Amino acid sequence: MSSEWRAFLLGIIGVPAMLAGLLVAVYGAETEIILTKIWLRTPLLLSGSADFSSYSGGFAANIIISLWAMAIALAVGVVLGIGLIARGALVRVPSEILMNVLRNSPWLVVLYAMLYLLPFEVTVFGVTVFLSPMVKSIVGLALPVTANIAEVFRGGVEAIASGQWESARSLGYRRLQILRHIVVPQALPLMTPNLMTIYAMLFIGTSLVVVTGTSDVLSVARTVIGSDGDHIATAVYIIVLLLFFLFSFPIAILTRWLERRVRAR
Amino acid sequence: MSLDYSWLSDGLYQTWLLRGLGTTVLMSLLGIALMLVIGVAGALCLHFRLPVLETLITVLVEFFRNTPPLVQLFFLYFMLSEVGLKLTDPTSGRSVPLFSGFTCVVLSLGLYNGAIAVEIIRSGLLAVPSQTVEGARSLGYTRFQAFRYVELPIGFRLSMPAMTNNVVSLIKTSSQAALVAVPDIMYGATQISLETFRNLEVMLLIWILYVALASLAVVVLRRLGEALRIPGYGVQAS
């Protein structure tokens, strides 16, 4: 893991050092006062509550949203991916169109559209479910990611030698059975690094949910800036950048390591 | 559910949308130009293993790739005015930021996607066969000349498919410019939906416009990639 270790150490030391340097460069002698102010607001930025009493807002909300959106996108993405490799054009062509539209649409627009497209509440079997902005943003983020996952799924399946299909066929397996028992188990290691990249992308994308009114880290940051004054804005955004970096960077390094291992085999 | 698009016949809204589309396209083009400059310059530093610059660029690339472009944009927007890059407007006496939202968006798009472009171009350069480079060197090219005339042209062409994705991502990311009040197409859309309350219809229209814009970019870049392709190189060669 030598080259990844080097990159990891470089990034995990270099980036915080760079951000600290920026902070000092912007605030100069005031840095200490600003840092104490920020320190008081850190629990709010992390958990959405001033004393860690709940974890429904702030950075924790970003993590929750990303995990739910990834779970939904994985489930739907695999179905769409199966559609992409279907033999019948009746299934394949609509899947391809849907995939391309979703892949080429800006996340922000999809989020906005979901905000208005999804109803305020839905009634399923007599149970009324209230669709909070958080649920809407989860759906809005999951949609474009679905397309990426479907693409990765197709790529992974196509990377498996066609001889595997033919021999399974001669053993009497049907298409979906081949996919489930023979091709996907082999393709999964190939797909894992790409899926992790998609998750990292999705996590970075959760910053956009600020437009839906969810109390994610960015809207908390804006509230903090609103109450403590514009002067503090740079420092708050530096902290938010650092939080995102500390979460995503290890994933990126792990992805690179896995990728190299997959390629080496 | 019925969709009402009668507001689209209003001349004012049409102007907003068209002007917004123009801003979005201009912003994307400037961002792409900056992205390419950053990508080539960064890849050059990494490729030649320039002592201090190599470390610095690795750190910067990791930073820009692993943080949200939206936060980067807000950060730039607030930091540049905080460090005193302000002008005092002579007519109103208020201080206005020297860098407008538009400049900040172009900068942030160029930096975020440029960081990704550095990696893309670098992996393209790595894919250039070493024999080709050795051949150029034995013909008397200096290291830089070999880079300029042999490695970069071939490596850049090899990285075209990944670069297409990056350009599409840049166009999509440009929609967040509306959040720092740049009058792009997204901004026009939010203005219209505020006035007409036709939120869903406006967003669907914008969605279609963005998909069309991104698909157009894909088509243009594919054509460009085919036109530039060197026979015998790359995966599409069949």
Tab-separated table of N, CA, C and O in Angstrom, chain B residues 116-225:
chain	number	residue	atom	x	y	z
B	116	ILE	N	-9.751	17.580	-11.506
B	116	ILE	CA	-10.059	16.273	-12.086
B	116	ILE	C	-9.325	16.117	-13.420
B	116	ILE	O	-8.801	15.049	-13.736
B	117	ALA	N	-9.251	17.227	-14.183
B	117	ALA	CA	-8.579	17.183	-15.491
B	117	ALA	C	-7.099	16.860	-15.334
B	117	ALA	O	-6.522	16.181	-16.188
B	118	VAL	N	-6.480	17.332	-14.246
B	118	VAL	CA	-5.064	17.023	-14.021
B	118	VAL	C	-4.862	15.509	-14.003
B	118	VAL	O	-4.004	14.968	-14.693
B	119	GLU	N	-5.717	14.834	-13.226
B	119	GLU	CA	-5.605	13.382	-13.124
B	119	GLU	C	-5.884	12.713	-14.465
B	119	GLU	O	-5.213	11.756	-14.849
B	120	ILE	N	-6.875	13.236	-15.185
B	120	ILE	CA	-7.248	12.618	-16.464
B	120	ILE	C	-6.093	12.736	-17.463
B	120	ILE	O	-5.685	11.756	-18.095
B	121	ILE	N	-5.549	13.952	-17.572
B	121	ILE	CA	-4.471	14.162	-18.544
B	121	ILE	C	-3.233	13.362	-18.128
B	121	ILE	O	-2.539	12.792	-18.959
B	122	ARG	N	-3.005	13.295	-16.824
B	122	ARG	CA	-1.845	12.548	-16.355
B	122	ARG	C	-1.963	11.070	-16.726
B	122	ARG	O	-0.999	10.461	-17.195
B	123	SER	N	-3.157	10.504	-16.523
B	123	SER	CA	-3.284	9.085	-16.864
B	123	SER	C	-3.202	8.903	-18.373
B	123	SER	O	-2.715	7.871	-18.844
B	124	GLY	N	-3.642	9.928	-19.147
B	124	GLY	CA	-3.464	9.872	-20.593
B	124	GLY	C	-1.989	9.862	-20.954
B	124	GLY	O	-1.543	9.102	-21.822
B	125	LEU	N	-1.211	10.706	-20.274
B	125	LEU	CA	0.231	10.779	-20.542
B	125	LEU	C	0.906	9.458	-20.202
B	125	LEU	O	1.814	9.008	-20.900
B	126	LEU	N	0.426	8.818	-19.120
B	126	LEU	CA	1.023	7.540	-18.721
B	126	LEU	C	0.742	6.454	-19.754
B	126	LEU	O	1.493	5.490	-19.872
B	127	ALA	N	-0.385	6.639	-20.492
B	127	ALA	CA	-0.771	5.606	-21.452
B	127	ALA	C	-0.004	5.731	-22.770
B	127	ALA	O	-0.117	4.864	-23.629
B	128	VAL	N	0.740	6.822	-22.935
B	128	VAL	CA	1.536	6.958	-24.163
B	128	VAL	C	2.656	5.925	-24.127
B	128	VAL	O	3.377	5.836	-23.140
B	129	PRO	N	2.795	5.115	-25.184
B	129	PRO	CA	3.818	4.066	-25.172
B	129	PRO	C	5.209	4.660	-24.983
B	129	PRO	O	5.542	5.675	-25.602
B	130	SER	N	5.994	4.019	-24.127
B	130	SER	CA	7.307	4.590	-23.819
B	130	SER	C	8.226	4.537	-25.041
B	130	SER	O	9.122	5.370	-25.182
B	131	GLN	N	7.976	3.579	-25.942
B	131	GLN	CA	8.821	3.500	-27.140
B	131	GLN	C	8.707	4.774	-27.972
B	131	GLN	O	9.686	5.260	-28.532
B	132	THR	N	7.473	5.289	-28.046
B	132	THR	CA	7.247	6.506	-28.836
B	132	THR	C	8.072	7.653	-28.285
B	132	THR	O	8.710	8.403	-29.033
B	133	VAL	N	8.055	7.778	-26.937
B	133	VAL	CA	8.800	8.861	-26.305
B	133	VAL	C	10.295	8.645	-26.502
B	133	VAL	O	11.043	9.577	-26.841
B	134	GLU	N	10.727	7.391	-26.327
B	134	GLU	CA	12.144	7.099	-26.530
B	134	GLU	C	12.567	7.418	-27.960
B	134	GLU	O	13.652	7.959	-28.200
B	135	GLY	N	11.706	7.070	-28.899
B	135	GLY	CA	11.995	7.367	-30.302
B	135	GLY	C	12.204	8.858	-30.508
B	135	GLY	O	13.167	9.285	-31.152
B	136	ALA	N	11.309	9.664	-29.907
B	136	ALA	CA	11.425	11.110	-30.049
B	136	ALA	C	12.725	11.603	-29.422
B	136	ALA	O	13.429	12.438	-30.008
B	137	ARG	N	13.052	11.042	-28.265
B	137	ARG	CA	14.280	11.464	-27.589
B	137	ARG	C	15.513	11.110	-28.433
B	137	ARG	O	16.460	11.898	-28.527
B	138	SER	N	15.473	9.935	-29.068
B	138	SER	CA	16.642	9.520	-29.846
B	138	SER	C	16.760	10.333	-31.129
B	138	SER	O	17.820	10.389	-31.741
B	139	LEU	N	15.655	10.965	-31.533
B	139	LEU	CA	15.716	11.832	-32.702
B	139	LEU	C	16.247	13.216	-32.338
B	139	LEU	O	16.327	14.094	-33.183
B	140	GLY	N	16.549	13.413	-31.064
B	140	GLY	CA	17.173	14.663	-30.660
B	140	GLY	C	16.232	15.664	-30.025
B	140	GLY	O	16.627	16.792	-29.771
B	141	TYR	N	14.959	15.278	-29.767
B	141	TYR	CA	14.053	16.170	-29.047
B	141	TYR	C	14.537	16.307	-27.606
B	141	TYR	O	14.980	15.313	-27.016
B	142	THR	N	14.426	17.503	-27.047
B	142	THR	CA	14.716	17.639	-25.622
B	142	THR	C	13.539	17.068	-24.849
B	142	THR	O	12.493	16.765	-25.432
B	143	ARG	N	13.660	16.934	-23.531
B	143	ARG	CA	12.573	16.355	-22.746
B	143	ARG	C	11.301	17.164	-22.899
B	143	ARG	O	10.213	16.645	-23.017
B	144	PHE	N	11.470	18.512	-22.888
B	144	PHE	CA	10.284	19.342	-22.989
B	144	PHE	C	9.680	19.281	-24.390
B	144	PHE	O	8.462	19.238	-24.548
B	145	GLN	N	10.584	19.262	-25.412
B	145	GLN	CA	10.068	19.162	-26.787
B	145	GLN	C	9.318	17.850	-26.982
B	145	GLN	O	8.258	17.829	-27.613
B	146	ALA	N	9.861	16.768	-26.438
B	146	ALA	CA	9.176	15.478	-26.554
B	146	ALA	C	7.810	15.552	-25.893
B	146	ALA	O	6.820	15.017	-26.414
B	147	PHE	N	7.742	16.274	-24.761
B	147	PHE	CA	6.452	16.431	-24.077
B	147	PHE	C	5.499	17.237	-24.944
B	147	PHE	O	4.351	16.859	-25.164
B	148	ARG	N	6.013	18.348	-25.458
B	148	ARG	CA	5.184	19.297	-26.199
B	148	ARG	C	4.675	18.720	-27.522
B	148	ARG	O	3.522	18.902	-27.888
B	149	TYR	N	5.576	18.019	-28.242
B	149	TYR	CA	5.197	17.587	-29.589
B	149	TYR	C	4.762	16.132	-29.678
B	149	TYR	O	4.135	15.756	-30.657
B	150	VAL	N	5.102	15.303	-28.679
B	150	VAL	CA	4.770	13.879	-28.793
B	150	VAL	C	3.825	13.433	-27.679
B	150	VAL	O	2.710	12.979	-27.938
B	151	GLU	N	4.250	13.623	-26.422
B	151	GLU	CA	3.463	13.050	-25.326
B	151	GLU	C	2.117	13.732	-25.149
B	151	GLU	O	1.085	13.080	-25.047
B	152	LEU	N	2.149	15.068	-25.112
B	152	LEU	CA	0.892	15.784	-24.861
B	152	LEU	C	-0.146	15.544	-25.957
B	152	LEU	O	-1.296	15.222	-25.653
B	153	PRO	N	0.234	15.688	-27.249
B	153	PRO	CA	-0.795	15.452	-28.282
B	153	PRO	C	-1.392	14.052	-28.216
B	153	PRO	O	-2.609	13.893	-28.336
B	154	ILE	N	-0.540	13.046	-28.005
B	154	ILE	CA	-1.069	11.673	-27.973
B	154	ILE	C	-1.828	11.440	-26.667
B	154	ILE	O	-2.954	10.924	-26.666
B	155	GLY	N	-1.214	11.842	-25.554
B	155	GLY	CA	-1.841	11.619	-24.255
B	155	GLY	C	-3.184	12.322	-24.157
B	155	GLY	O	-4.146	11.780	-23.613
B	156	PHE	N	-3.267	13.537	-24.707
B	156	PHE	CA	-4.518	14.281	-24.652
B	156	PHE	C	-5.608	13.565	-25.433
B	156	PHE	O	-6.751	13.467	-24.985
B	157	ARG	N	-5.247	13.052	-26.587
B	157	ARG	CA	-6.242	12.327	-27.377
B	157	ARG	C	-6.704	11.073	-26.647
B	157	ARG	O	-7.872	10.713	-26.705
B	158	LEU	N	-5.754	10.400	-25.964
B	158	LEU	CA	-6.126	9.183	-25.245
B	158	LEU	C	-7.064	9.492	-24.083
B	158	LEU	O	-7.810	8.627	-23.638
B	159	SER	N	-7.020	10.728	-23.572
B	159	SER	CA	-7.855	11.041	-22.414
B	159	SER	C	-9.192	11.669	-22.819
B	159	SER	O	-9.946	12.099	-21.959
B	160	MET	N	-9.484	11.714	-24.109
B	160	MET	CA	-10.730	12.354	-24.565
B	160	MET	C	-12.010	11.784	-23.945
B	160	MET	O	-12.872	12.551	-23.518
B	161	PRO	N	-12.194	10.437	-23.869
B	161	PRO	CA	-13.455	9.933	-23.305
B	161	PRO	C	-13.679	10.408	-21.864
B	161	PRO	O	-14.775	10.858	-21.515
B	162	ALA	N	-12.615	10.341	-21.051
B	162	ALA	CA	-12.760	10.785	-19.659
B	162	ALA	C	-12.993	12.285	-19.612
B	162	ALA	O	-13.746	12.788	-18.769
B	163	MET	N	-12.355	13.021	-20.540
B	163	MET	CA	-12.505	14.467	-20.548
B	163	MET	C	-13.932	14.866	-20.912
B	163	MET	O	-14.458	15.864	-20.403
B	164	THR	N	-14.571	14.074	-21.772
B	164	THR	CA	-15.964	14.346	-22.122
B	164	THR	C	-16.837	14.323	-20.876
B	164	THR	O	-17.633	15.236	-20.653
B	165	ASN	N	-16.646	13.286	-20.053
B	165	ASN	CA	-17.410	13.206	-18.799
B	165	ASN	C	-17.158	14.421	-17.929
B	165	ASN	O	-18.073	14.965	-17.305
B	166	ASN	N	-15.911	14.862	-17.908
B	166	ASN	CA	-15.544	15.985	-17.063
B	166	ASN	C	-16.212	17.271	-17.543
B	166	ASN	O	-16.683	18.080	-16.740
B	167	VAL	N	-16.260	17.452	-18.860
B	167	VAL	CA	-16.901	18.648	-19.410
B	167	VAL	C	-18.397	18.635	-19.099
B	167	VAL	O	-18.969	19.659	-18.698
B	168	VAL	N	-19.026	17.460	-19.253
B	168	VAL	CA	-20.450	17.361	-18.929
B	168	VAL	C	-20.669	17.687	-17.449
B	168	VAL	O	-21.594	18.411	-17.085
B	169	SER	N	-19.774	17.173	-16.610
B	169	SER	CA	-19.889	17.459	-15.179
B	169	SER	C	-19.752	18.956	-14.920
B	169	SER	O	-20.462	19.526	-14.082
B	170	LEU	N	-18.876	19.617	-15.677
B	170	LEU	CA	-18.707	21.064	-15.511
B	170	LEU	C	-19.984	21.812	-15.879
B	170	LEU	O	-20.418	22.711	-15.157
B	171	ILE	N	-20.586	21.418	-16.996
B	171	ILE	CA	-21.812	22.090	-17.420
B	171	ILE	C	-22.908	21.901	-16.371
B	171	ILE	O	-23.629	22.828	-16.013
B	172	LYS	N	-22.988	20.664	-15.840
B	172	LYS	CA	-24.008	20.394	-14.823
B	172	LYS	C	-23.738	21.202	-13.563
B	172	LYS	O	-24.651	21.757	-12.951
B	173	THR	N	-22.456	21.257	-13.176
B	173	THR	CA	-22.111	21.964	-11.944
B	173	THR	C	-22.393	23.457	-12.062
B	173	THR	O	-22.668	24.120	-11.063
B	174	SER	N	-22.333	23.976	-13.296
B	174	SER	CA	-22.527	25.417	-13.469
B	174	SER	C	-23.903	25.874	-12.980
B	174	SER	O	-24.100	27.059	-12.722
B	175	SER	N	-24.845	24.927	-12.817
B	175	SER	CA	-26.192	25.318	-12.389
B	175	SER	C	-26.190	25.894	-10.970
B	175	SER	O	-27.099	26.624	-10.589
B	176	GLN	N	-25.138	25.591	-10.188
B	176	GLN	CA	-25.139	26.105	-8.824
B	176	GLN	C	-24.740	27.577	-8.777
B	176	GLN	O	-24.758	28.178	-7.703
B	177	ALA	N	-24.403	28.156	-9.933
B	177	ALA	CA	-24.078	29.581	-9.981
B	177	ALA	C	-25.250	30.425	-9.478
B	177	ALA	O	-25.048	31.484	-8.885
B	178	ALA	N	-26.467	29.912	-9.704
B	178	ALA	CA	-27.652	30.661	-9.279
B	178	ALA	C	-27.628	30.934	-7.781
B	178	ALA	O	-28.200	31.920	-7.311
B	179	LEU	N	-26.943	30.077	-7.018
B	179	LEU	CA	-26.932	30.230	-5.565
B	179	LEU	C	-26.057	31.391	-5.106
B	179	LEU	O	-26.134	31.803	-3.959
B	180	VAL	N	-25.171	31.916	-5.989
B	180	VAL	CA	-24.483	33.155	-5.644
B	180	VAL	C	-24.975	34.288	-6.556
B	180	VAL	O	-24.246	35.219	-6.856
B	181	ALA	N	-26.242	34.158	-6.971
B	181	ALA	CA	-26.937	35.224	-7.688
B	181	ALA	C	-26.297	35.600	-9.015
B	181	ALA	O	-26.277	36.762	-9.407
B	182	VAL	N	-25.771	34.612	-9.732
B	182	VAL	CA	-25.362	34.867	-11.119
B	182	VAL	C	-26.582	34.601	-11.984
B	182	VAL	O	-27.208	33.552	-11.851
B	183	PRO	N	-26.960	35.550	-12.848
B	183	PRO	CA	-28.208	35.364	-13.596
B	183	PRO	C	-28.080	34.323	-14.701
B	183	PRO	O	-28.194	34.642	-15.879
B	184	ASP	N	-27.813	33.077	-14.349
B	184	ASP	CA	-27.759	32.028	-15.364
B	184	ASP	C	-29.154	31.448	-15.548
B	184	ASP	O	-30.133	31.978	-15.020
B	185	ILE	N	-29.237	30.349	-16.288
B	185	ILE	CA	-30.565	29.844	-16.657
B	185	ILE	C	-31.322	29.349	-15.431
B	185	ILE	O	-32.541	29.511	-15.314
B	186	MET	N	-30.581	28.783	-14.471
B	186	MET	CA	-31.203	28.298	-13.242
B	186	MET	C	-31.793	29.474	-12.453
B	186	MET	O	-32.879	29.370	-11.878
B	187	TYR	N	-31.058	30.567	-12.436
B	187	TYR	CA	-31.508	31.771	-11.726
B	187	TYR	C	-32.786	32.309	-12.374
B	187	TYR	O	-33.761	32.623	-11.678
B	188	GLY	N	-32.760	32.367	-13.721
B	188	GLY	CA	-33.956	32.803	-14.443
B	188	GLY	C	-35.145	31.922	-14.111
B	188	GLY	O	-36.263	32.404	-13.894
B	189	ALA	N	-34.883	30.618	-14.011
B	189	ALA	CA	-35.961	29.679	-13.719
B	189	ALA	C	-36.554	29.932	-12.337
B	189	ALA	O	-37.780	29.956	-12.173
B	190	THR	N	-35.692	30.150	-11.351
B	190	THR	CA	-36.212	30.386	-9.999
B	190	THR	C	-36.998	31.699	-9.959
B	190	THR	O	-38.033	31.786	-9.302
B	191	GLN	N	-36.518	32.712	-10.708
B	191	GLN	CA	-37.255	33.979	-10.767
B	191	GLN	C	-38.646	33.768	-11.350
B	191	GLN	O	-39.639	34.258	-10.805
B	192	ILE	N	-38.694	33.008	-12.464
B	192	ILE	CA	-39.989	32.786	-13.117
B	192	ILE	C	-40.918	32.014	-12.194
B	192	ILE	O	-42.100	32.352	-12.056
B	193	SER	N	-40.377	30.996	-11.518
B	193	SER	CA	-41.280	30.214	-10.669
B	193	SER	C	-41.734	31.023	-9.457
B	193	SER	O	-42.816	30.772	-8.930
B	194	LEU	N	-40.935	31.995	-9.051
B	194	LEU	CA	-41.380	32.865	-7.961
B	194	LEU	C	-42.553	33.735	-8.405
B	194	LEU	O	-43.441	34.050	-7.622
B	195	GLU	N	-42.533	34.121	-9.684
B	195	GLU	CA	-43.578	35.028	-10.167
B	195	GLU	C	-44.833	34.294	-10.602
B	195	GLU	O	-45.933	34.800	-10.445
B	196	THR	N	-44.651	33.116	-11.214
B	196	THR	CA	-45.812	32.444	-11.805
B	196	THR	C	-46.344	31.319	-10.926
B	196	THR	O	-47.431	30.818	-11.181
B	197	PHE	N	-45.569	30.883	-9.922
B	197	PHE	CA	-45.912	29.721	-9.093
B	197	PHE	C	-46.025	28.438	-9.893
B	197	PHE	O	-46.608	27.471	-9.432
B	198	ARG	N	-45.479	28.448	-11.111
B	198	ARG	CA	-45.494	27.220	-11.918
B	198	ARG	C	-44.176	26.479	-11.702
B	198	ARG	O	-43.417	26.243	-12.640
B	199	ASN	N	-43.877	26.168	-10.440
B	199	ASN	CA	-42.573	25.609	-10.091
B	199	ASN	C	-42.218	24.376	-10.900
B	199	ASN	O	-41.149	24.282	-11.487
B	200	LEU	N	-43.156	23.421	-10.899
B	200	LEU	CA	-42.864	22.137	-11.521
B	200	LEU	C	-42.596	22.287	-13.013
B	200	LEU	O	-41.613	21.768	-13.543
B	201	GLU	N	-43.486	23.059	-13.696
B	201	GLU	CA	-43.329	23.223	-15.138
B	201	GLU	C	-41.992	23.871	-15.477
B	201	GLU	O	-41.285	23.442	-16.390
B	202	VAL	N	-41.646	24.918	-14.718
B	202	VAL	CA	-40.391	25.626	-14.981
B	202	VAL	C	-39.216	24.678	-14.801
B	202	VAL	O	-38.323	24.596	-15.642
B	203	MET	N	-39.243	23.907	-13.697
B	203	MET	CA	-38.118	23.020	-13.427
B	203	MET	C	-37.995	21.939	-14.494
B	203	MET	O	-36.894	21.565	-14.883
B	204	LEU	N	-39.148	21.421	-14.958
B	204	LEU	CA	-39.087	20.393	-15.999
B	204	LEU	C	-38.461	20.967	-17.272
B	204	LEU	O	-37.627	20.327	-17.913
B	205	LEU	N	-38.859	22.215	-17.622
B	205	LEU	CA	-38.304	22.843	-18.815
B	205	LEU	C	-36.787	23.004	-18.681
B	205	LEU	O	-36.021	22.701	-19.604
B	206	ILE	N	-36.367	23.471	-17.496
B	206	ILE	CA	-34.938	23.679	-17.263
B	206	ILE	C	-34.179	22.354	-17.325
B	206	ILE	O	-33.086	22.260	-17.875
B	207	TRP	N	-34.819	21.334	-16.778
B	207	TRP	CA	-34.223	20.000	-16.795
B	207	TRP	C	-33.944	19.590	-18.242
B	207	TRP	O	-32.835	19.167	-18.594
B	208	ILE	N	-34.989	19.759	-19.086
B	208	ILE	CA	-34.825	19.390	-20.495
B	208	ILE	C	-33.714	20.217	-21.140
B	208	ILE	O	-32.871	19.695	-21.879
B	209	LEU	N	-33.679	21.528	-20.828
B	209	LEU	CA	-32.662	22.397	-21.423
B	209	LEU	C	-31.258	21.937	-21.044
B	209	LEU	O	-30.373	21.871	-21.902
B	210	TYR	N	-31.079	21.615	-19.766
B	210	TYR	CA	-29.751	21.185	-19.326
B	210	TYR	C	-29.356	19.865	-19.976
B	210	TYR	O	-28.209	19.685	-20.390
B	211	VAL	N	-30.310	18.927	-20.039
B	211	VAL	CA	-30.002	17.639	-20.662
B	211	VAL	C	-29.619	17.861	-22.119
B	211	VAL	O	-28.659	17.269	-22.630
B	212	ALA	N	-30.354	18.784	-22.801
B	212	ALA	CA	-30.036	19.068	-24.198
B	212	ALA	C	-28.633	19.656	-24.321
B	212	ALA	O	-27.841	19.258	-25.184
B	213	LEU	N	-28.319	20.590	-23.436
B	213	LEU	CA	-27.007	21.238	-23.461
B	213	LEU	C	-25.892	20.212	-23.249
B	213	LEU	O	-24.899	20.179	-23.983
B	214	ALA	N	-26.090	19.344	-22.227
B	214	ALA	CA	-25.062	18.346	-21.926
B	214	ALA	C	-24.939	17.339	-23.069
B	214	ALA	O	-23.826	16.961	-23.457
B	215	SER	N	-26.097	16.936	-23.640
B	215	SER	CA	-26.037	15.969	-24.728
B	215	SER	C	-25.344	16.584	-25.939
B	215	SER	O	-24.571	15.911	-26.634
B	216	LEU	N	-25.602	17.875	-26.189
B	216	LEU	CA	-24.938	18.570	-27.289
B	216	LEU	C	-23.425	18.536	-27.082
B	216	LEU	O	-22.665	18.242	-28.009
B	217	ALA	N	-23.003	18.800	-25.843
B	217	ALA	CA	-21.566	18.782	-25.543
B	217	ALA	C	-20.989	17.399	-25.802
B	217	ALA	O	-19.895	17.269	-26.374
B	218	VAL	N	-21.741	16.364	-25.408
B	218	VAL	CA	-21.255	14.998	-25.628
B	218	VAL	C	-21.062	14.736	-27.111
B	218	VAL	O	-20.022	14.225	-27.554
B	219	VAL	N	-22.079	15.135	-27.919
B	219	VAL	CA	-22.001	14.885	-29.361
B	219	VAL	C	-20.804	15.621	-29.960
B	219	VAL	O	-19.997	15.049	-30.708
B	220	VAL	N	-20.663	16.923	-29.608
B	220	VAL	CA	-19.563	17.719	-30.160
B	220	VAL	C	-18.213	17.106	-29.796
B	220	VAL	O	-17.329	16.942	-30.640
B	221	LEU	N	-18.085	16.704	-28.517
B	221	LEU	CA	-16.796	16.174	-28.078
B	221	LEU	C	-16.495	14.819	-28.708
B	221	LEU	O	-15.338	14.510	-28.988
B	222	ARG	N	-17.553	14.016	-28.936
B	222	ARG	CA	-17.320	12.733	-29.602
B	222	ARG	C	-16.801	12.962	-31.008
B	222	ARG	O	-15.851	12.328	-31.446
B	223	ARG	N	-17.468	13.908	-31.721
B	223	ARG	CA	-17.020	14.250	-33.071
B	223	ARG	C	-15.574	14.692	-33.049
B	223	ARG	O	-14.751	14.247	-33.848
B	224	LEU	N	-15.269	15.574	-32.101
B	224	LEU	CA	-13.918	16.103	-31.967
B	224	LEU	C	-12.936	14.962	-31.704
B	224	LEU	O	-11.860	14.889	-32.314
B	225	GLY	N	-13.341	14.058	-30.812
B	225	GLY	CA	-12.483	12.924	-30.485
B	225	GLY	C	-12.222	12.055	-31.704
B	225	GLY	O	-11.088	11.617	-31.941
